[in-house]
Tab-separated table of C-alpha atoms and ligand atoms in Angstrom:
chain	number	residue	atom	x	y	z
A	1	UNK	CA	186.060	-128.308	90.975
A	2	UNK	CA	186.967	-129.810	87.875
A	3	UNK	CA	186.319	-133.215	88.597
A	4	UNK	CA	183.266	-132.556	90.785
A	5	UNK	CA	181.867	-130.861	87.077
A	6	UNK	CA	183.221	-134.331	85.418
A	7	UNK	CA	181.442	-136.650	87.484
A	8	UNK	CA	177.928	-134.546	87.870
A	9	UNK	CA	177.808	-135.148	84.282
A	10	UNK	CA	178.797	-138.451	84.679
A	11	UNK	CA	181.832	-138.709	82.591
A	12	UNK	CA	183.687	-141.702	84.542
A	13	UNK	CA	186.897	-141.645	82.570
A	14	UNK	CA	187.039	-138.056	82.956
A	15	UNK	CA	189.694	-136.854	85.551
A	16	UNK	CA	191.817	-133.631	86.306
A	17	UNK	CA	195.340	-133.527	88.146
A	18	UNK	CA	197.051	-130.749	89.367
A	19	UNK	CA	200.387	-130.737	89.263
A	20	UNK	CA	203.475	-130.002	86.823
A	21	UNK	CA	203.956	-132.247	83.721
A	22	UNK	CA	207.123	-133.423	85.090
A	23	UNK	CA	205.696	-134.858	88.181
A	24	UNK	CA	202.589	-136.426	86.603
A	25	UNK	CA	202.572	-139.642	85.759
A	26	UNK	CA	201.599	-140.905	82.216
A	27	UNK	CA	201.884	-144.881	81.404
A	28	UNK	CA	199.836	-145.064	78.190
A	29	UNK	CA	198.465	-142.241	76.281
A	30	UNK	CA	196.767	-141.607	72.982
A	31	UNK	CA	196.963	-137.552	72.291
A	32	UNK	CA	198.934	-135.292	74.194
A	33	UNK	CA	197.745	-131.562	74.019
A	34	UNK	CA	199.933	-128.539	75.628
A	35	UNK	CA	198.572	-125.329	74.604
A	36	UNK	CA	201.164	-122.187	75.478
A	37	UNK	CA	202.661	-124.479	78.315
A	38	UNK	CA	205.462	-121.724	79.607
A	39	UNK	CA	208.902	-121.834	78.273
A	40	UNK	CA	210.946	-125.406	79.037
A	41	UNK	CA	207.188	-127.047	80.104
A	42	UNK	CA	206.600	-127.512	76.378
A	43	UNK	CA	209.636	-130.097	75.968
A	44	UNK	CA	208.225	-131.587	78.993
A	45	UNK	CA	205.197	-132.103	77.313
A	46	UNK	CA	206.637	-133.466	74.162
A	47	UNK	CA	209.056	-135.684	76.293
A	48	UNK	CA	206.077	-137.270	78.147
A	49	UNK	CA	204.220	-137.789	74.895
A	50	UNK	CA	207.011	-139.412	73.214
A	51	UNK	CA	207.849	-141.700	76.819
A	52	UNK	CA	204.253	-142.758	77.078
A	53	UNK	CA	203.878	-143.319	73.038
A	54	UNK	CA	201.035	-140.971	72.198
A	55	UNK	CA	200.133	-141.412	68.418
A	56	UNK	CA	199.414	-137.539	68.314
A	57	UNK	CA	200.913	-134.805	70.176
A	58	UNK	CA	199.586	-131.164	69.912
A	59	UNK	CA	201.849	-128.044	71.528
A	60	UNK	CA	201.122	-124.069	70.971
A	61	UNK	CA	204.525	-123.222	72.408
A	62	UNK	CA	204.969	-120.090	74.757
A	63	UNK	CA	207.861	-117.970	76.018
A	64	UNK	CA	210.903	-119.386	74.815
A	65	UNK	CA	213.360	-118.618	77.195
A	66	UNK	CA	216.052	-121.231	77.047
A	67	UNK	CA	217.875	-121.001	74.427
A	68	UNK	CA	217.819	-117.088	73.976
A	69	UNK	CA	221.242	-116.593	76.070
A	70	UNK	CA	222.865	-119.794	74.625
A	71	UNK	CA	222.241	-119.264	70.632
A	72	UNK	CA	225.806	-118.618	69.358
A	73	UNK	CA	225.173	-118.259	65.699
A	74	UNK	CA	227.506	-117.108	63.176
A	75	UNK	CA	229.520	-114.031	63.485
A	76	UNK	CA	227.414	-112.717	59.336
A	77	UNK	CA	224.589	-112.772	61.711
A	78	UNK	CA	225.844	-110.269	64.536
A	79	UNK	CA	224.461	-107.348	62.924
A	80	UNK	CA	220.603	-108.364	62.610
A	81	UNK	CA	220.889	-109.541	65.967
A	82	UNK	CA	221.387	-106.333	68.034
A	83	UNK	CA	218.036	-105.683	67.210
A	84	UNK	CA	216.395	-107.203	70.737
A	85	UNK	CA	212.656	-108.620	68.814
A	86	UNK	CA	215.026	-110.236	65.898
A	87	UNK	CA	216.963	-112.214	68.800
A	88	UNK	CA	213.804	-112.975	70.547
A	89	UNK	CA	212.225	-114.200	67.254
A	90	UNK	CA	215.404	-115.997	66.066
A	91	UNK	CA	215.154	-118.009	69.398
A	92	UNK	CA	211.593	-118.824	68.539
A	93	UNK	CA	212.547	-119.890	65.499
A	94	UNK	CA	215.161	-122.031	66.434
A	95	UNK	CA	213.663	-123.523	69.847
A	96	UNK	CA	210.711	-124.604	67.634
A	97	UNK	CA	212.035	-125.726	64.614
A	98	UNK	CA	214.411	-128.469	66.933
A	99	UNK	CA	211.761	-129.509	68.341
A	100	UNK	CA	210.257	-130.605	65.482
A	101	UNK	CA	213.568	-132.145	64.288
A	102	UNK	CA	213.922	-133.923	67.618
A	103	UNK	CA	209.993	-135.106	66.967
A	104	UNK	CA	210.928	-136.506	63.437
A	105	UNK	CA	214.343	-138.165	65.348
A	106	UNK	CA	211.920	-139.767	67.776
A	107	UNK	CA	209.681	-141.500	65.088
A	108	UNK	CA	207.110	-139.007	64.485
A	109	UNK	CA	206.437	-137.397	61.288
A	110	UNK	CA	206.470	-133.208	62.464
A	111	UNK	CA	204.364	-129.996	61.134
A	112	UNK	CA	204.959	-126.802	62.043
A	113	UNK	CA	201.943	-124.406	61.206
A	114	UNK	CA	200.038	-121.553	62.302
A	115	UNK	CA	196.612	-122.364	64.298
A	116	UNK	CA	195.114	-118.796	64.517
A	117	UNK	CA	195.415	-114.974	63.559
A	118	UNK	CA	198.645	-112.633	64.930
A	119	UNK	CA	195.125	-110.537	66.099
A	120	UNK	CA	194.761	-112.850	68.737
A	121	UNK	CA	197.923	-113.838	69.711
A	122	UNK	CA	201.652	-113.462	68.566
A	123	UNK	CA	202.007	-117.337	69.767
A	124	UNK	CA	200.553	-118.980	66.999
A	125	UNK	CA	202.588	-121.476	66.130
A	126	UNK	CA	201.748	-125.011	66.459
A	127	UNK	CA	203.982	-128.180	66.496
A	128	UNK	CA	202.327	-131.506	65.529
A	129	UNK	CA	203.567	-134.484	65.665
A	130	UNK	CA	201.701	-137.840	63.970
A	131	UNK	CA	203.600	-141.142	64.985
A	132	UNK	CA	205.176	-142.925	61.975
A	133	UNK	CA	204.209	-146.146	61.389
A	134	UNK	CA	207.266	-146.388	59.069
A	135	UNK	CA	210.469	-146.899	60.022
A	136	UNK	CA	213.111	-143.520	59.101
A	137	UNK	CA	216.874	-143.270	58.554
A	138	UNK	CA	217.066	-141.963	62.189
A	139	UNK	CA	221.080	-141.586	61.624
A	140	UNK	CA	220.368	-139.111	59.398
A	141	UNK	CA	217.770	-137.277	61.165
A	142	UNK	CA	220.313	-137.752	64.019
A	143	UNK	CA	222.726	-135.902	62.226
A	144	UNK	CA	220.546	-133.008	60.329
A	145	UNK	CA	219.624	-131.960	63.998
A	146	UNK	CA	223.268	-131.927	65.270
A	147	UNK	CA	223.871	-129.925	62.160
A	148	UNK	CA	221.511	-127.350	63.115
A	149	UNK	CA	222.628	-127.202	66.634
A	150	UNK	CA	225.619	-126.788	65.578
A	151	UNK	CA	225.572	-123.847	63.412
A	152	UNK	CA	223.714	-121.845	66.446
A	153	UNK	CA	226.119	-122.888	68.663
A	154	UNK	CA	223.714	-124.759	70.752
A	155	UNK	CA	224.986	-127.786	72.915
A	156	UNK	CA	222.118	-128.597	75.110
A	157	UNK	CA	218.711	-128.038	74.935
A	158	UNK	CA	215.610	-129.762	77.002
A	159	UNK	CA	213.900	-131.765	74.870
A	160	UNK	CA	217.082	-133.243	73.852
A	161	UNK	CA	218.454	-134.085	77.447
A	162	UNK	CA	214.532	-135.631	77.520
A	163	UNK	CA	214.490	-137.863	75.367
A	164	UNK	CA	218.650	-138.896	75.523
A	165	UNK	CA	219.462	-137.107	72.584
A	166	UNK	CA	223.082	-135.970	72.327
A	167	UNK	CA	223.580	-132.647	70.362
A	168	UNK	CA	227.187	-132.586	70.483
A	169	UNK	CA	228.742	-136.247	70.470
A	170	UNK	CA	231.389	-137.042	72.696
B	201	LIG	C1	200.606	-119.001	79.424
B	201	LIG	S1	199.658	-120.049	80.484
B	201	LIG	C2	198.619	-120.863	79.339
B	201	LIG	C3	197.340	-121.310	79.951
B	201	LIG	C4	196.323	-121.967	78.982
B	201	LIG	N1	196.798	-123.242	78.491
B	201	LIG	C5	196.018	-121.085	77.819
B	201	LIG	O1	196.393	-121.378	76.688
B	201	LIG	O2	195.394	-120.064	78.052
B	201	LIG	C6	200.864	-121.233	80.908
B	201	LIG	C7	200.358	-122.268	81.914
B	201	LIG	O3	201.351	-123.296	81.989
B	201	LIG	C8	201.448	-123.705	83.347
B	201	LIG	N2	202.769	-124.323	83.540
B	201	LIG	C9	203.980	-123.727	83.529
B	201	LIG	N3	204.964	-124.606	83.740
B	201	LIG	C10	204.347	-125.821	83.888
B	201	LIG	C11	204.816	-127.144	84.145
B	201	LIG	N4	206.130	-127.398	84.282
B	201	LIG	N5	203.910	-128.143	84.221
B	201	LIG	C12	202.576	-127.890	84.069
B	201	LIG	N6	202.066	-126.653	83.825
B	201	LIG	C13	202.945	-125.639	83.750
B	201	LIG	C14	201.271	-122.399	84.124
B	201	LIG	O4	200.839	-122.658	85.438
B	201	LIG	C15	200.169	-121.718	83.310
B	201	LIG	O5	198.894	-122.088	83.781
């Protein structure tokens, strides 16, 4: 239906797949948008926009399920986390905030922002990532985000097996 609506108004470059991210197929791409793509799809999405060199890549994460039964952070932290929303939001936190690292790590320069109101939804955080055009100190970066892995206790996480990136080194 989609494309049927694309080419009655005649937009010849315009052209919808169904499928999952994984399976579709991205050679070249300019701006890659995933907008609450569920849990693990959202590395996906950065993976494939990182692969296929997209200068801009846009995600509203949703549902961050992975690393909620793996975080083991330290033991001052126990307390806070019996309460079930603080764990749910630490994993938010923490899901997000390596992505961004692993963006940086992968030659992108990262933001992580709010894109609209808690009144119209609780997932409101946006990850952007601009391509550098610069070269970094990617050791470092390399190392920050094994740092932070590290102190949650985290040894593998999507994104990371993605795009090849170690979090604990052999
Ligand atoms: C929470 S909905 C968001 C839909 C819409 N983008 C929005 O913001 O309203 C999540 C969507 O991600 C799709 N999805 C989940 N896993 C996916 C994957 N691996 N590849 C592509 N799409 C996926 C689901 O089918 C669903 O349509």
């Amino acid at each position: 239906m989609c494309n049927r609506v694309a080419a009655e108004n005649r937009l010849a470059e315009l052209r919808f797949e169904a499928g999952t991210i994984e399976s579709t197929s991205l050679d070249r791409l300019d701006v890659l948008v995933a907008l609450h793509a569920c849990d693990t799809a959202t590395d996906d999405a950065i993976a494939k926009g990182v692969q296929a060199g997209a200068s801009l890549i846009l995600v509203a994460p949703c549902c961050h399920q992975e690393l909620r039964p793996r975080l083991r952070p330290p033991p001052v932290l126990g307390p806070a986390l019996r309460h079930g929303i603080l764990r749910e939001r630490q994993a938010e936190f923490v899901t997000d905030a390596l992505r961004a690292a692993l963006l940086e790590w992968a030659g992108y320069g990262a933001k992580v922002f709010e894109f609209i109101s808690t009144e119209h939804t609780a997932k409101n955080v946006m990850i952007v990532g601009v391509k550098r055009t610069r070269e970094t100190d990617r050791e470092e970066l390399a190392r920050q985000v094994r740092e932070f892995a590290a102190f949650y206790g985290i040894r593998s996480q999507r994104l990371a097996g993605q795009l090849g990136f170690k979090l604990v080194e052999a």
